[in-house]
Every structure is written in C-alpha cells, then in structure tokens.
XYZ file of C-alpha atoms in Angstrom:
556
model
C -8.565 -4.293 -34.960
C -8.427 -5.693 -31.874
C -4.517 -5.977 -30.111
C -4.127 -6.694 -26.671
C -1.793 -4.971 -23.952
C -0.324 -6.626 -20.261
C 0.260 -4.941 -17.951
C -0.031 -6.116 -13.321
C -3.302 -5.977 -13.190
C -3.895 -5.039 -9.273
C -7.531 -4.918 -8.528
C -10.135 -7.142 -9.358
C -13.366 -6.643 -12.094
C -13.199 -5.454 -16.389
C -14.329 -1.855 -17.357
C -15.141 -1.476 -20.756
C -15.048 2.855 -21.691
C -13.685 4.721 -24.327
C -10.102 6.817 -23.585
C -9.710 9.663 -20.915
C -6.108 11.289 -20.520
C -4.572 12.772 -17.156
C -4.693 16.175 -16.851
C -1.302 18.151 -16.497
C -0.394 21.274 -14.737
C 2.380 23.059 -16.557
C 5.240 21.579 -15.182
C 7.959 23.976 -15.842
C 7.756 27.976 -15.084
C 9.659 30.645 -16.402
C 13.098 31.134 -15.128
C 12.998 34.832 -14.846
C 15.059 36.773 -12.070
C 13.277 39.540 -9.655
C 14.631 42.578 -7.998
C 15.378 41.931 -4.212
C 13.590 44.220 -2.916
C 10.156 42.058 -4.290
C 12.192 38.530 -2.371
C 9.663 39.286 0.643
C 6.510 39.175 -1.643
C 7.491 36.697 -3.501
C 7.750 34.383 -0.386
C 5.177 35.525 1.185
C 3.108 33.501 -2.066
C 4.929 30.374 -1.573
C 4.046 29.950 1.576
C 0.584 30.662 1.511
C 0.258 28.270 -1.572
C 1.792 26.260 0.390
C -0.521 26.430 3.003
C -3.136 25.585 0.585
C -2.153 23.330 -0.978
C -1.595 21.331 1.907
C -4.540 22.132 2.874
C -6.414 20.731 -0.069
C -5.070 17.796 0.200
C -5.988 16.933 4.616
C -9.385 18.421 3.362
C -9.128 15.551 0.458
C -8.636 13.033 2.849
C -11.283 13.799 5.206
C -13.833 13.149 2.496
C -11.754 10.331 1.556
C -10.500 8.387 5.200
C -9.570 5.067 5.444
C -5.819 4.295 4.228
C -6.215 7.447 1.444
C -5.932 9.408 4.688
C -3.161 9.052 6.105
C -1.151 9.013 2.428
C -3.248 12.108 1.750
C -1.899 13.853 5.521
C 1.821 12.030 4.597
C 2.337 13.888 1.318
C 0.144 18.079 3.412
C 3.219 17.208 5.576
C 5.743 16.353 2.755
C 4.589 20.421 1.357
C 4.904 22.193 4.111
C 8.447 20.190 5.228
C 10.206 22.478 6.722
C 13.885 21.912 5.470
C 11.493 22.758 1.756
C 10.282 25.542 2.101
C 14.081 27.344 3.376
C 14.991 25.865 0.337
C 12.666 28.231 -1.427
C 12.971 31.086 0.888
C 17.007 30.982 -0.236
C 16.556 30.654 -3.597
C 14.034 33.370 -3.662
C 15.836 35.507 -1.735
C 18.818 35.067 -4.649
C 16.046 36.179 -7.233
C 13.609 33.102 -7.829
C 10.229 33.893 -8.572
C 7.772 32.095 -5.921
C 7.276 29.102 -8.836
C 10.676 29.559 -9.908
C 12.095 28.936 -6.635
C 9.039 25.720 -5.472
C 10.271 23.994 -8.948
C 13.446 24.335 -7.887
C 13.933 22.830 -4.572
C 11.562 19.801 -5.170
C 13.624 18.798 -7.840
C 16.778 19.297 -5.532
C 14.799 17.309 -2.803
C 14.108 14.749 -5.628
C 17.769 14.696 -7.218
C 18.301 13.079 -3.350
C 15.158 10.135 -3.415
C 16.514 9.110 -6.569
C 19.911 9.274 -5.429
C 18.610 7.245 -2.081
C 18.804 3.602 -3.602
C 15.676 4.554 -5.037
C 14.551 3.122 -2.160
C 12.433 6.402 -1.898
C 11.232 6.235 -5.404
C 7.665 5.458 -4.392
C 7.140 9.178 -3.192
C 8.877 10.620 -6.443
C 4.966 10.320 -7.699
C 4.550 11.864 -5.127
C 6.415 14.595 -4.394
C 5.778 15.542 -7.878
C 2.476 16.003 -7.695
C 2.803 18.006 -4.544
C 4.785 19.984 -6.865
C 2.379 20.613 -9.643
C -0.448 21.758 -6.915
C 1.592 24.073 -5.781
C 3.383 25.893 -8.977
C -0.285 25.551 -10.946
C -1.462 27.955 -7.711
C 0.655 29.893 -8.360
C 1.163 30.502 -12.031
C -2.777 30.682 -12.118
C -3.652 27.255 -13.982
C -5.157 24.835 -13.857
C -4.535 22.365 -11.102
C -3.807 18.791 -12.171
C -6.244 16.460 -11.878
C -8.753 14.020 -13.482
C -10.760 14.713 -16.874
C -13.848 16.220 -16.299
C -16.304 13.955 -17.877
C -20.163 13.820 -18.003
C -19.439 10.070 -19.419
C -18.547 7.742 -17.944
C -14.269 6.328 -18.966
C -11.350 4.333 -18.736
C -8.788 6.827 -17.133
C -5.102 6.506 -18.146
C -1.893 8.487 -16.385
C 1.568 7.954 -16.770
C 1.423 7.142 -12.846
C -1.817 8.311 -10.364
C -1.066 10.470 -7.424
C -2.763 8.940 -4.099
C -4.570 12.779 -4.157
C -6.408 11.870 -7.090
C -7.323 8.584 -6.859
C -8.249 8.398 -3.795
C -11.921 10.499 -4.612
C -12.052 9.108 -8.186
C -16.297 8.743 -8.920
C -16.389 5.121 -9.256
C -19.794 5.820 -11.540
C -17.557 7.983 -13.438
C -14.627 6.028 -13.839
C -14.662 2.947 -14.930
C -10.875 1.726 -14.787
C -8.018 3.351 -14.523
C -4.516 2.310 -16.522
C -0.883 3.756 -16.105
C 2.412 3.322 -17.240
C 4.466 3.279 -14.192
C 3.239 2.032 -10.731
C 3.764 -1.345 -8.592
C 1.170 -3.488 -7.419
C 2.241 -2.195 -4.207
C 2.451 1.652 -4.789
C -0.218 3.908 -3.035
C -2.208 3.763 -5.913
C -3.027 0.075 -6.639
C -3.896 -0.166 -2.761
C -6.121 2.617 -3.059
C -8.068 0.860 -6.236
C -7.997 -2.162 -3.869
C -10.022 -0.021 -1.158
C -12.634 2.161 -4.205
C -12.855 -1.522 -5.999
C -11.817 0.518 -9.268
C -10.095 -2.090 -11.819
C -7.404 -1.101 -12.554
C -3.802 -1.872 -14.753
C -0.899 -0.801 -13.257
C 3.134 -0.765 -15.308
C 1.755 -1.196 -18.769
C 4.835 0.594 -20.618
C 2.867 2.079 -23.669
C -0.189 3.468 -22.002
C -0.622 7.030 -22.874
C 0.199 6.878 -26.147
C -3.479 5.531 -26.626
C -5.241 7.942 -28.086
C -8.449 9.532 -26.731
C -11.669 8.032 -27.218
C -10.216 5.026 -28.509
C -12.046 2.536 -26.220
C -11.041 -0.928 -24.858
C -11.565 -3.130 -21.979
C -9.813 -3.158 -18.561
C -9.073 -6.616 -17.121
C -7.607 -5.893 -13.510
C -8.056 -9.115 -12.369
C -5.380 -10.691 -15.456
C -3.362 -7.657 -16.130
C -4.540 -7.373 -20.297
C -6.282 -3.913 -21.801
C -7.852 -5.024 -25.234
C -7.690 -2.043 -27.636
C -11.131 -1.556 -29.672
C -11.852 -5.181 -28.567
C -13.929 -7.014 -30.455
C -18.466 -7.635 -30.199
C -17.147 -11.156 -29.290
C -14.301 -9.811 -26.572
C -16.880 -7.327 -24.762
C -19.118 -10.568 -24.958
C -16.654 -12.921 -23.673
C -15.985 -10.625 -21.400
C -18.976 -8.878 -19.858
C -19.975 -13.308 -19.467
C -17.380 -13.533 -16.432
C -17.785 -10.493 -15.221
C -21.259 -11.227 -14.756
C -20.539 -15.589 -13.944
C -17.410 -13.465 -10.642
C -20.990 -11.575 -9.682
C -22.632 -14.074 -9.375
C -20.689 -16.650 -7.068
C -19.126 -13.040 -4.861
C -23.065 -13.256 -4.338
C -23.305 -16.814 -3.476
C -20.643 -17.243 -1.433
C -20.619 -16.140 2.176
C -19.162 -16.769 5.777
C -16.150 -17.772 7.136
C -13.405 -18.789 4.335
C -12.688 -22.606 3.546
C -11.705 -24.442 1.074
C -14.133 -26.854 -0.818
C -13.492 -30.057 1.260
C -14.005 -27.183 4.968
C -10.201 -26.281 5.925
C -10.561 -23.693 7.620
C -8.805 -20.042 6.446
C -10.140 -17.199 8.006
C -10.334 -14.184 5.620
C -9.000 -11.221 7.624
C -9.494 -7.629 6.856
C -6.397 -4.777 6.404
C -6.953 -1.513 7.929
C -5.789 1.476 8.325
C -7.556 2.608 11.505
C -11.293 3.551 12.305
C -12.756 4.273 8.829
C -11.833 0.663 6.950
C -13.754 -1.098 10.061
C -16.987 -0.132 8.231
C -15.748 -2.011 4.522
C -14.458 -4.872 6.436
C -17.777 -5.610 8.108
C -19.641 -5.663 5.213
C -17.238 -8.023 3.282
C -17.696 -10.809 6.106
C -13.866 -10.319 7.136
C -13.299 -13.212 10.395
C -10.836 -10.075 12.195
C -8.173 -7.728 11.469
C -5.208 -8.998 10.004
C -3.428 -6.306 10.361
C -4.103 -2.870 12.065
C -1.269 -0.223 10.361
C -0.809 1.689 13.133
C 1.979 4.429 11.883
C -0.786 6.208 10.089
C -2.098 7.515 13.547
C 1.313 8.472 14.118
C 1.468 10.396 10.946
C -1.196 12.686 11.701
C 1.618 14.858 13.647
C 5.702 13.544 12.611
C 6.868 15.987 15.375
C 5.726 13.916 18.592
C 3.932 10.593 18.885
C 0.502 10.655 19.803
C -0.897 10.516 23.471
C -1.574 7.353 25.016
C -5.275 8.065 25.499
C -5.449 9.254 21.982
C -4.166 5.941 20.797
C -6.322 3.893 23.640
C -9.269 5.659 21.282
C -8.548 4.810 18.050
C -7.741 1.408 18.718
C -10.793 0.851 21.160
C -12.810 1.242 18.053
C -11.276 -1.385 15.424
C -10.844 -3.992 18.471
C -15.205 -2.683 19.739
C -16.289 -4.006 15.575
C -15.065 -7.476 16.225
C -16.224 -9.173 19.295
C -14.945 -12.213 19.139
C -12.645 -12.067 16.640
C -9.620 -12.042 16.290
C -7.615 -8.367 15.939
C -3.605 -8.202 15.086
C -2.084 -5.478 15.585
C 0.933 -4.018 13.980
C 3.397 -1.377 15.833
C 4.668 1.256 14.930
C 6.543 0.573 11.331
C 8.521 4.029 10.447
C 11.428 4.925 8.848
C 12.316 4.818 5.236
C 8.950 5.538 3.438
C 7.323 6.842 6.594
C 9.400 8.639 8.319
C 8.895 10.105 11.691
C 10.939 14.045 13.278
C 10.638 11.847 16.457
C 11.728 8.330 15.655
C 13.358 8.117 12.747
C 17.225 9.915 11.643
C 17.628 12.870 9.073
C 20.042 11.260 7.623
C 20.752 7.726 7.027
C 22.786 7.167 3.858
C 19.963 3.915 2.865
C 16.303 4.088 5.197
C 15.515 1.153 3.539
C 18.544 -0.901 4.862
C 18.410 1.072 8.783
C 16.854 1.806 11.820
C 13.361 0.987 10.747
C 10.350 -0.531 12.229
C 11.103 -2.515 15.620
C 14.560 -0.984 15.130
C 13.037 2.068 15.297
C 10.904 1.350 18.483
C 13.943 -0.245 20.336
C 15.982 2.717 20.334
C 12.690 4.632 21.231
C 11.372 1.713 24.526
C 9.040 4.997 25.427
C 6.994 4.999 22.465
C 7.038 1.600 22.207
C 5.675 1.157 26.122
C 3.128 3.527 25.452
C 1.750 1.810 22.566
C 1.762 -1.446 24.698
C -0.227 0.106 27.108
C -2.361 1.925 25.367
C -3.325 -1.558 23.541
C -3.638 -3.091 26.852
C -5.911 -0.791 28.130
C -7.945 -0.765 24.709
C -8.940 -4.025 25.322
C -9.507 -4.375 28.434
C -12.990 -6.091 28.810
C -13.643 -6.191 24.792
C -14.527 -9.768 23.748
C -11.237 -9.859 21.884
C -8.619 -11.445 20.602
C -5.883 -9.046 20.783
C -2.717 -10.132 18.335
C 0.212 -8.145 18.387
C 3.061 -8.275 16.109
C 6.520 -6.893 15.347
C 7.497 -4.914 12.536
C 10.777 -6.172 10.607
C 12.623 -9.028 12.947
C 14.940 -10.534 11.759
C 15.659 -12.545 13.888
C 15.362 -13.983 16.964
C 17.354 -11.009 19.389
C 14.535 -8.796 18.176
C 11.935 -12.052 18.249
C 12.789 -12.010 21.841
C 13.078 -7.963 22.912
C 9.634 -7.396 21.299
C 8.645 -9.678 23.074
C 10.135 -8.791 26.578
C 9.207 -5.334 26.229
C 5.091 -7.082 25.314
C 5.343 -8.868 29.403
C 6.339 -5.992 31.012
C 4.104 -3.591 29.251
C 1.365 -5.993 30.732
C -0.300 -6.962 27.496
C -2.582 -9.657 27.598
C -2.210 -11.046 24.198
C -0.273 -13.534 21.780
C 3.190 -11.688 20.164
C 3.428 -12.467 16.605
C 7.056 -10.762 14.023
C 6.311 -10.008 10.763
C 8.431 -11.990 8.072
C 9.787 -8.727 6.053
C 13.374 -9.836 6.327
C 14.984 -13.063 3.999
C 16.429 -13.860 7.107
C 13.576 -14.266 9.180
C 11.773 -16.361 7.089
C 15.427 -18.685 6.283
C 15.058 -18.426 10.526
C 11.862 -19.076 11.017
C 11.942 -21.299 13.602
C 14.611 -20.040 15.110
C 11.199 -16.907 16.022
C 9.007 -19.155 16.911
C 11.001 -19.695 20.098
C 9.734 -16.504 21.030
C 7.086 -15.252 19.468
C 3.447 -17.146 19.288
C 2.799 -16.300 15.376
C 4.208 -14.930 12.134
C 2.843 -13.479 10.091
C 4.189 -12.927 6.076
C 4.406 -9.422 4.682
C 5.171 -10.396 1.714
C 5.399 -6.441 -0.173
C 8.883 -5.470 1.592
C 9.469 -10.031 1.150
C 9.318 -9.616 -2.850
C 10.993 -5.937 -1.677
C 14.568 -7.044 -0.054
C 14.364 -10.525 -1.419
C 15.038 -9.470 -5.063
C 16.307 -5.426 -3.889
C 13.147 -4.106 -6.079
C 11.564 -1.097 -5.272
C 8.462 -2.062 -4.504
C 7.148 1.178 -5.657
C 8.867 1.676 -8.658
C 6.994 0.403 -12.584
C 10.108 -1.061 -13.432
C 11.094 -3.298 -11.623
C 7.954 -4.689 -11.230
C 8.632 -7.721 -12.570
C 10.283 -8.923 -9.734
C 7.522 -7.871 -6.870
C 5.595 -9.392 -9.033
C 4.441 -12.268 -5.886
C 3.763 -14.797 -7.766
C 7.739 -15.245 -8.411
C 8.929 -19.089 -7.107
C 11.383 -17.694 -4.850
C 8.902 -15.787 -3.134
C 6.458 -18.765 -2.736
C 9.628 -20.845 -1.689
C 10.709 -18.256 1.499
C 6.841 -18.692 2.246
C 6.452 -22.037 2.093
C 9.681 -22.386 4.809
C 8.448 -20.094 7.009
C 5.170 -22.007 6.895
C 6.670 -25.535 8.040
C 8.534 -23.499 10.250
C 5.229 -22.532 11.898
C 3.628 -26.355 11.161
C 6.468 -27.832 13.010
C 6.089 -25.351 16.150
C 2.097 -26.141 15.866
C 1.635 -21.829 15.607
C 0.304 -19.755 12.885
C 1.834 -18.150 10.129
C -0.763 -15.340 8.376
C -0.322 -13.663 5.325
C -1.372 -9.761 5.144
C 0.906 -8.459 2.368
C -1.272 -7.368 -0.492
C -0.085 -11.082 -1.910
C -3.490 -12.494 -0.160
C -5.801 -10.317 -2.232
C -5.297 -12.235 -5.364
C -7.820 -14.496 -5.965
C -5.729 -17.383 -7.083
C -2.834 -17.078 -5.702
C -4.939 -17.915 -2.027
C -5.000 -20.878 -2.622
C -1.783 -21.106 -3.326
C -1.114 -20.030 -0.190
C -3.562 -21.903 1.286
C -1.475 -24.700 -0.769
C 1.813 -23.808 1.580
C 0.676 -24.215 4.768
C -0.458 -20.522 5.746
C -3.316 -20.134 7.542
C -4.629 -17.196 7.477
C -4.578 -14.046 4.852
C -5.460 -11.069 5.328
C -6.670 -8.314 2.979
C -8.644 -4.942 1.581
C -11.777 -5.798 2.601
C -12.464 -5.272 -1.091
C -10.697 -8.181 -2.135
C -13.202 -10.902 1.121
C -15.146 -11.610 -1.869
C -13.551 -13.403 -4.434
C -10.352 -14.867 -2.480
C -13.579 -16.398 -0.252
C -15.182 -17.748 -3.666
C -12.601 -18.812 -5.306
C -11.516 -20.739 -1.971
C -14.620 -22.984 -1.667
C -13.775 -23.893 -5.609
C -10.280 -26.137 -4.408
C -10.016 -29.124 -2.169
C -7.467 -28.765 -0.092
C -5.619 -31.356 -1.746
C -5.958 -29.129 -4.421
C -4.395 -26.646 -3.410
C -1.565 -28.167 -2.470
C -0.909 -29.650 -5.679
C -1.370 -26.245 -7.497
C 1.374 -24.832 -4.596
C 3.939 -27.674 -5.554
C 3.094 -27.467 -9.721
C 3.547 -22.698 -8.962
C 6.976 -23.879 -7.068
C 8.120 -26.402 -9.392
C 8.555 -23.291 -11.726
C 11.292 -20.912 -13.315
C 9.515 -17.166 -13.748
C 6.435 -15.948 -12.227
C 4.357 -16.037 -15.324
C 4.308 -19.520 -15.466
C 4.008 -20.177 -12.020
C 0.783 -18.544 -11.775
C -0.093 -20.205 -15.047
C 1.695 -23.707 -14.084
C -1.240 -22.679 -10.185
C -4.445 -21.826 -12.737
C -3.799 -25.075 -14.654
C -3.625 -27.327 -11.424
C -6.881 -26.072 -10.128
C -8.329 -25.621 -13.876
C -7.660 -29.237 -14.572
C -5.454 -29.017 -17.598
C-alpha cells in the first residue's frame, strides 16, 4: 500500500528505486587498559591512522573537485587538529588504546561543539565521520560508506558526510534520503552539484526496510513508499516534461514578457567553472574565495597564488559579471592565522568582514590580488564583503577597496537582519547588495542552518525572510542600485519567481539549478511573479507561502 512521507527537497529531480542503507563502522571500541610501556606504540598507531584518513580525504577531494574539494580538505584538517591529537596522546599515555583514545578525544570535542550554541552543530556530522574513519582503520573493520551494489538504488542514511556525498556515483545512486541535515547543509549543496535528487530532514527514513521500493521527488520533498503504478507513471511523466522544458530553455534569464533576470553561478574555484559555463551561467554571482584559504589554515595564500586562481575564474566569463566575496572566515570556517580560538559563540563573534578589518593586511593582499587578476580582462568585476552589519562596516570595506586601487564595484552581503532593515543606509557607501539567504535565515530565526531539528525555520519560504528580502530589494530600487540573491533560495525555481516579484535583480545558484530556474522564469510574466510574491508574503507559514505562490502561478 502506498504511503507518503515528507521531508525537505534539496535537489531537483525524481528517483525511483529500491532502498539501500548506508553502512556504518563499529562506532565505540572496547575500553581496555594497556601497559605504560605500550603507550608509545599506540600513539604511533593513532598518528598513522590519522594521517592515512587525512590523505584519503584529500585524495577524495582531488577526485571530486569544486566545492567538494574544499569541504573535504577542511575535514582532513579537522582530523589533524593539533589540539585533538594532543588529547589523543594524553589519553593513550594514561592507559587507553589508540582506538579508545581517538574515540574519547573526539567525543570530548564533540561535546564542546554541541555546547557552543549549536552554531557549529553542522560540523558534528563531519567530526563523527572523521572519527569513524580513524577508529575503523585502527580496528581493521570496513570503512563506513556507500553500500556495494551492482544495481541502481536509493540511498538512505541518518546523515551523509561530505566524503561520501562528494563521490557518489550518479549511475548507481539514483537519489538519497537522510533523516537529518537541512537545505543548506554540505550534503544538500553537494547533491545539487552532482545533480542527484535528494530529500533531507525526513524523520523515520532509517526505518524503511532494505529493498523497499520508493519514489523520491527532490523538488517537493515527498518520498512515496511502495508507489502505485499510477503514481510512478505520474512522476515519470512530470520528470519527462521537466526534461523537455529544460532542453528547450536557453539564453539569458528572463520572464515571459522580457524582464531580464541574470542567472549567475555560485562557485568555489576554477574547478566549478566548466559546469557553470555549460549550464549557461551569465557570470558568477558568488565566488567563495574561502576555499582557497582553507588549503592551509595556518597562513594566508600568497598574492601570486591568489592572482592565479582568481584569473582562471575571471577569464572564463569575458564580458560577464563576476562577483567575488572576500574571505568569509570564522564560525564553522576557522583559520588559525585569522580567527580567535576562544570565542564562546563564534557565530556571533569575530567572523567575516570583522575578521578582515582586524587583519587589514590579509584584506589588502586579497584586494590587490583581485585587482591584478582582473587587469586587462574584459570582465565586470564586483567585490563584496560578508557579514556587513551597518553603514560603518560598509564604509570601512569600501575605503579598503579604494586604498587597494581596486577598479571594481564594491558591495555588501545582506546576511544579518540589521543590514536588511538599514539597507538604504548601507547603500550610501556601496554600489550593490547581495542577499545570502542561508545566513540571513539562520540569524533571523536563531536556527542553525546545519541542524535538521530546526530545518522548518531554515526554509527560505518563511514569510518573515521574504519580508527582509523585500526590504533590501526596495531599498536598492529606491537608490537605483542592484540587489541579487546568492543564497540557496535562488535554486528553487518557484521561489526564484517570487524573488523576482519582490524586486531582486539577479539570481545566483549552483550550476545544476540554472536550467530549472531559467525554464520556470520563462513561463511567467513579471506581473505574475509580483502577484505570487504578494501572496507568499501574506501567508503565515513557509508551506502556506509556497502553496499561495503556486496557486497564483498556476491560475488556481
């Protein structure tokens, strides 16, 4: 009998197949005391296992490329954290085995993250994965990971670590469903990059029996258990119609009546550029430069290295617009040379632009590198600061850009509610705004973007979030300046229409989402988008906003 479960759809498409569950390693090794004379040998075993796991993560990142590479390299750094290793050594010195020392040291660090206001809770899944890999290697048991299967399947997991998501084989993994996670988690972002249909934050997903037939709709978040022949035919017909619309859609983004909405790509570096170009991106709306800095958390990359990386991206979009976000460090992206190590709540501390203003040499080097990288290229370079709170922040950034001789537009990201509320004031100092809806939702609702338990509040359809978007867009319009969206909200085709109706002037997203958004925008006029936006803002819930907008656009 067919039943329907509902989670959060995070990657478009439909997948129909049998359930296979994610394999797990033995999580907790036995507690066993070792003689003092064996401590040195056990410490050596622990270090060898840590180095092997770190090397494996880096190798996986090299294979995956793009954003996945930066995420996996950050995991490798987590495995090799000096403080963690010191704790492991200390535990082994007082009698723990290597595997037990690793397990207990990671458990202690995990507790610290969980008590840090849960802002870093998104790193807990990454931390658990690193721990499991090290312990599995020490115990000689199979590494946790994707099941071995010759037939395509739908993967079910409590959560997916980046190391697993990054190397999923789309020819075998038709789609995946997780019990935890959220729309802006690493797994969700990587799923969109891979083009694999995915649903997250689905309670009880782990209870689905191995071999159960399911149909996963990554657009609606619905999972149909033992779908009927009629439902499967309906889903396949819908998927075919979507594919036909995608293949027929090309050219710049625009509504049906010709209102232009440039569709840009979010990239983490040169490896993401080919997919963006192939998808027809009109430029880059968010170049996340932090992945370059995460290669080495102990020192900033040289000016020469930065120039080389930036130029590769800029050269790919002649006559196009490339919006670069300067280093966004802190909170869940700590860097030893930049961010404080002892903040009680890093999410509300020195991060983003605040870190850069405390280290003007780092900011100056990056701005100088961007200026030199763009020299002589026919590209429209725009540079923006993350985590701008007010006009004082915006002025400090604009002044730094001018002092570096940067020939580009200067902008501010709207990720803090105060920036949306005072957007017109901020626009007296900068030339454009870019809404980072992921963090804006996080700070608006006090809801960590990585915690599945609060994913309801991370839904970009929340009317309060739409109100803030409208405020920023209205302010930009009044000043004759642009206001784009570069958060994951832009990747939802229906929401893209609503954002357009709210006055947003450009949309930036993962490359895989661009064709879906282009095709959907082309179906509706600007007036229809404006009516859908008004209906969404009049609702009281995210689901109500989504339903109201859909009803307007479908003519119901």
